[in-house]
PDB file of C-alpha atoms in Angstrom:
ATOM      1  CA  UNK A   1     -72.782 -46.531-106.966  1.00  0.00           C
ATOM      2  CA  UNK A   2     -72.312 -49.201-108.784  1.00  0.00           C
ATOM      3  CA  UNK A   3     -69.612 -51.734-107.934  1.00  0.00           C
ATOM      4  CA  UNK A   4     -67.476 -53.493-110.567  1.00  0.00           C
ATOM      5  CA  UNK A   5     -66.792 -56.903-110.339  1.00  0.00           C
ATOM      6  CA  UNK A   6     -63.078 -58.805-109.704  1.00  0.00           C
ATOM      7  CA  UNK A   7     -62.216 -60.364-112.607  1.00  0.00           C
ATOM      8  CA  UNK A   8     -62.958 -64.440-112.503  1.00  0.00           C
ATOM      9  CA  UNK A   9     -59.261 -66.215-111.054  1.00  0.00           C
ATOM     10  CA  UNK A  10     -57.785 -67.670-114.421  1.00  0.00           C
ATOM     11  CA  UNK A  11     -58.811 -65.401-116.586  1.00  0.00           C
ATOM     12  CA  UNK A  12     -56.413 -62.606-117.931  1.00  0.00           C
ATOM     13  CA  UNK A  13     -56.866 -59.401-118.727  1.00  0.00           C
ATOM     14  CA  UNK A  14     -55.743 -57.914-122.043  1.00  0.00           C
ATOM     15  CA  UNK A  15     -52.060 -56.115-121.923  1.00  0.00           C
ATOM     16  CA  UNK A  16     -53.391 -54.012-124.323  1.00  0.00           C
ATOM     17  CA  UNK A  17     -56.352 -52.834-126.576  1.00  0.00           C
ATOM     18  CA  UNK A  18     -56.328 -55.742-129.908  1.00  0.00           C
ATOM     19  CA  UNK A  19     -57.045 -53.940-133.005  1.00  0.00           C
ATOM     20  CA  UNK A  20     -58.679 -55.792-135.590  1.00  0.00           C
ATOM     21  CA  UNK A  21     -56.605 -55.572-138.576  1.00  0.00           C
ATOM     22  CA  UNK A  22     -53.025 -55.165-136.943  1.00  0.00           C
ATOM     23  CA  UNK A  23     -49.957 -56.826-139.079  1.00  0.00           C
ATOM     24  CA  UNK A  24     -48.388 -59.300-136.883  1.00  0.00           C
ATOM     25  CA  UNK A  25     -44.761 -57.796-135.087  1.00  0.00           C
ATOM     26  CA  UNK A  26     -42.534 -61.119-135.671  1.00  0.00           C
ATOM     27  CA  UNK A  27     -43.506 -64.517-137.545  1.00  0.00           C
ATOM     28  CA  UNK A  28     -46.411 -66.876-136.072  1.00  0.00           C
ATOM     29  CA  UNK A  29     -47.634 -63.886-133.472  1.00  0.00           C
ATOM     30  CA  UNK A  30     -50.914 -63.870-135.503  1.00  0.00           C
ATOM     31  CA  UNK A  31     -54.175 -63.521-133.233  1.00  0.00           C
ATOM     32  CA  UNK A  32     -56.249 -66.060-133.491  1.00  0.00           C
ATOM     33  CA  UNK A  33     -58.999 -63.574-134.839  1.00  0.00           C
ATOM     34  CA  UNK A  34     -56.684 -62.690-137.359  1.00  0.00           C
ATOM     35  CA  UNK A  35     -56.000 -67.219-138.298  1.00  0.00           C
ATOM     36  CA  UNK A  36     -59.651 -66.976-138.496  1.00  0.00           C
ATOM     37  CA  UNK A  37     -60.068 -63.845-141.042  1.00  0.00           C
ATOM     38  CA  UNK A  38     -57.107 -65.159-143.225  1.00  0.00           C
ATOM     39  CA  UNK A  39     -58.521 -68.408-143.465  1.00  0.00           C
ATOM     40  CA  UNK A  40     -61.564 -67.555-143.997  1.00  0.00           C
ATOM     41  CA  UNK A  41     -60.623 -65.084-146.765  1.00  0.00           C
ATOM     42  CA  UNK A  42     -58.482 -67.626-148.365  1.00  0.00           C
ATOM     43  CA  UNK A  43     -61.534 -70.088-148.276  1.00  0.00           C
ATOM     44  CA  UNK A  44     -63.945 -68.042-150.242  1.00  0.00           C
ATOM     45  CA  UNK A  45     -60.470 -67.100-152.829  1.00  0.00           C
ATOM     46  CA  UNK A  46     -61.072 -70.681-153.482  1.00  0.00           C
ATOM     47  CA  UNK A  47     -64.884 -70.731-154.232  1.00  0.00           C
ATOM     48  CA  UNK A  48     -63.853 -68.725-157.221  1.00  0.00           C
ATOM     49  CA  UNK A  49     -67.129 -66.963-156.887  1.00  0.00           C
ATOM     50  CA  UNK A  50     -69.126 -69.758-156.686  1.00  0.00           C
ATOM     51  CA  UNK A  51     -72.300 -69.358-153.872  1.00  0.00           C
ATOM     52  CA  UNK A  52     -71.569 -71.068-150.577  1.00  0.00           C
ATOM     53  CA  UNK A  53     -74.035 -71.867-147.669  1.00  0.00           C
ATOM     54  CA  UNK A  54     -73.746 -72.474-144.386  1.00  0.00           C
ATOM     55  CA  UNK A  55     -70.798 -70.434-143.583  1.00  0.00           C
ATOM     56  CA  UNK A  56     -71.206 -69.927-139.984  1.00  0.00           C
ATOM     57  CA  UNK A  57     -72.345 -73.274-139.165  1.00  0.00           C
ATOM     58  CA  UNK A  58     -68.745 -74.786-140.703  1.00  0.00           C
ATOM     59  CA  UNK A  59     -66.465 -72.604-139.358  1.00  0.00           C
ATOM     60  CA  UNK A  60     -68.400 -73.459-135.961  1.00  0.00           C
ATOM     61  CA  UNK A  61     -67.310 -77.448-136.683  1.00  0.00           C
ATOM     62  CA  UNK A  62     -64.344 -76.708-137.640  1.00  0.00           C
ATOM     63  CA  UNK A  63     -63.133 -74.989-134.637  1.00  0.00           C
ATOM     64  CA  UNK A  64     -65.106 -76.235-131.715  1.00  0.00           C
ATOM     65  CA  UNK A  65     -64.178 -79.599-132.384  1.00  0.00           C
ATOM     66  CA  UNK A  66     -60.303 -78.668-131.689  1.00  0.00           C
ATOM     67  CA  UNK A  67     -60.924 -76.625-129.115  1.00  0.00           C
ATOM     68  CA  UNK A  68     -62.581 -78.991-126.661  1.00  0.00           C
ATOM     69  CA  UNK A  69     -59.713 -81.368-127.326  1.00  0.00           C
ATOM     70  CA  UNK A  70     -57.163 -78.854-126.100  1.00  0.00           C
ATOM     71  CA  UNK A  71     -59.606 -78.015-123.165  1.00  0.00           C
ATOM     72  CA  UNK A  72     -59.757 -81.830-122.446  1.00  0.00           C
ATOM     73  CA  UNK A  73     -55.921 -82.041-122.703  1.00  0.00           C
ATOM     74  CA  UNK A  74     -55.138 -78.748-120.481  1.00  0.00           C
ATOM     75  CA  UNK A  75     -57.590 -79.858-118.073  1.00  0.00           C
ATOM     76  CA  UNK A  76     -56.556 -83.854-118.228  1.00  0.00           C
ATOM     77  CA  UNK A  77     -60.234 -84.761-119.186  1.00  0.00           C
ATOM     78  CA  UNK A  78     -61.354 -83.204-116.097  1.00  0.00           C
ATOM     79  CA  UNK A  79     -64.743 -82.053-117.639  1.00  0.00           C
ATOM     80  CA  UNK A  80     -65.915 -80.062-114.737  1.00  0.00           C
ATOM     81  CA  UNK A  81     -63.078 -78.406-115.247  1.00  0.00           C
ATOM     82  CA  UNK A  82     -63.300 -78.154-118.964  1.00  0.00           C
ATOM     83  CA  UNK A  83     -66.705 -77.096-118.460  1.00  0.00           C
ATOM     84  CA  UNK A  84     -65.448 -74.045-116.346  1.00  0.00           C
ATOM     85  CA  UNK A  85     -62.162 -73.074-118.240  1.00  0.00           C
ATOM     86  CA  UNK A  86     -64.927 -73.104-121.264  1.00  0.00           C
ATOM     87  CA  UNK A  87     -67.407 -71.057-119.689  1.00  0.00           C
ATOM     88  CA  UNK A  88     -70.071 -73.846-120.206  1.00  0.00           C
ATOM     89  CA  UNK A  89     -72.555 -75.690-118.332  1.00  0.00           C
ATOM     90  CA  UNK A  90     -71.102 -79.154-117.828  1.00  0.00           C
ATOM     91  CA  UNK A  91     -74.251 -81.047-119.871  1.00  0.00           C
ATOM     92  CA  UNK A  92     -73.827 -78.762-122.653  1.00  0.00           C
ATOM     93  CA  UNK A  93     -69.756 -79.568-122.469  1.00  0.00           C
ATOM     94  CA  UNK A  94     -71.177 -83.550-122.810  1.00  0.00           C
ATOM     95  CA  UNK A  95     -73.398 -82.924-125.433  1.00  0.00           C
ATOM     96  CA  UNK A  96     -70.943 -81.064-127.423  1.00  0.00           C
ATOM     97  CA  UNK A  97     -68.553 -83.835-127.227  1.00  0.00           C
ATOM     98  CA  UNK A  98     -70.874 -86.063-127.895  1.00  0.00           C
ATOM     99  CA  UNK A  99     -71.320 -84.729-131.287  1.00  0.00           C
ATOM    100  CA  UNK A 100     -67.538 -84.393-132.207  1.00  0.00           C
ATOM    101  CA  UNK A 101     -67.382 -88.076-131.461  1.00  0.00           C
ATOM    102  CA  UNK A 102     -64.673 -87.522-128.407  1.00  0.00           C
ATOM    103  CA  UNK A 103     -67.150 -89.359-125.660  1.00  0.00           C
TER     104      UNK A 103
END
C-alpha cells in the first residue's frame, strides 16, 4: 500500500476544484489563470491577425520577472528562502535574477 505524502508546510491546499473558464463572483476575484487568458486574448485582438512568434517565450518574461520581485519582497531578499517558497534550486533562483537585472 502505497502511502501518500503530507502536504509540504506553507503550501495550501485548494478550497475547492478551479474550473477553467469560471466568471469571477465579485469585481477583481479573477484567478490569475484567468489575468493570464484575458490578457493574452486581448494581446493577439491587437495583432489584428498579423503572425506573431515567440509567444511562450514573452509571456515567460513578462511574468517571471514580477514574480521573483514579489518572492524577494515576501521573503525580504532572503533567497534561500525565495528559492524554497519558489520551488527552485537556489543557483537557478541566481541565475534567473541575474537575467531580469535584479542582482
Amino acid at each position: 500500500m502505497k502511502r501518500q505524502k503530507p502536504p509540504r508546510r506553507g503550501v495550501r491546499l485548494p478550497e475547492k476544484p478551479a474550473t477553467q473558464n469560471a466568471p469571477p463572483t465579485e469585481p477583481g476575484s479573477r484567478s490569475l489563470r484567468q489575468h493570464v487568458e484575458v490578457t493574452v486574448e486581448a494581446y493577439f485582438a491587437q495583432l489584428d491577425g498579423q503572425m506573431v512568434t515567440d509567444v511562450y517565450d514573452m509571456v515567460l518574461q513578462e511574468v517571471e520577472a514580477p514574480l521573483l520581485e514579489a518572492v524577494l519582497r515576501y521573503t525580504r531578499n532572503n533567497q534561500t528562502q525565495a528559492s524554497t517558497v519558489l520551488g527552485l534550486n537556489r543557483g537557478t533562483l541566481r541565475k534567473k535574477l541575474k537575467r531580469y537585472g535584479l542582482l
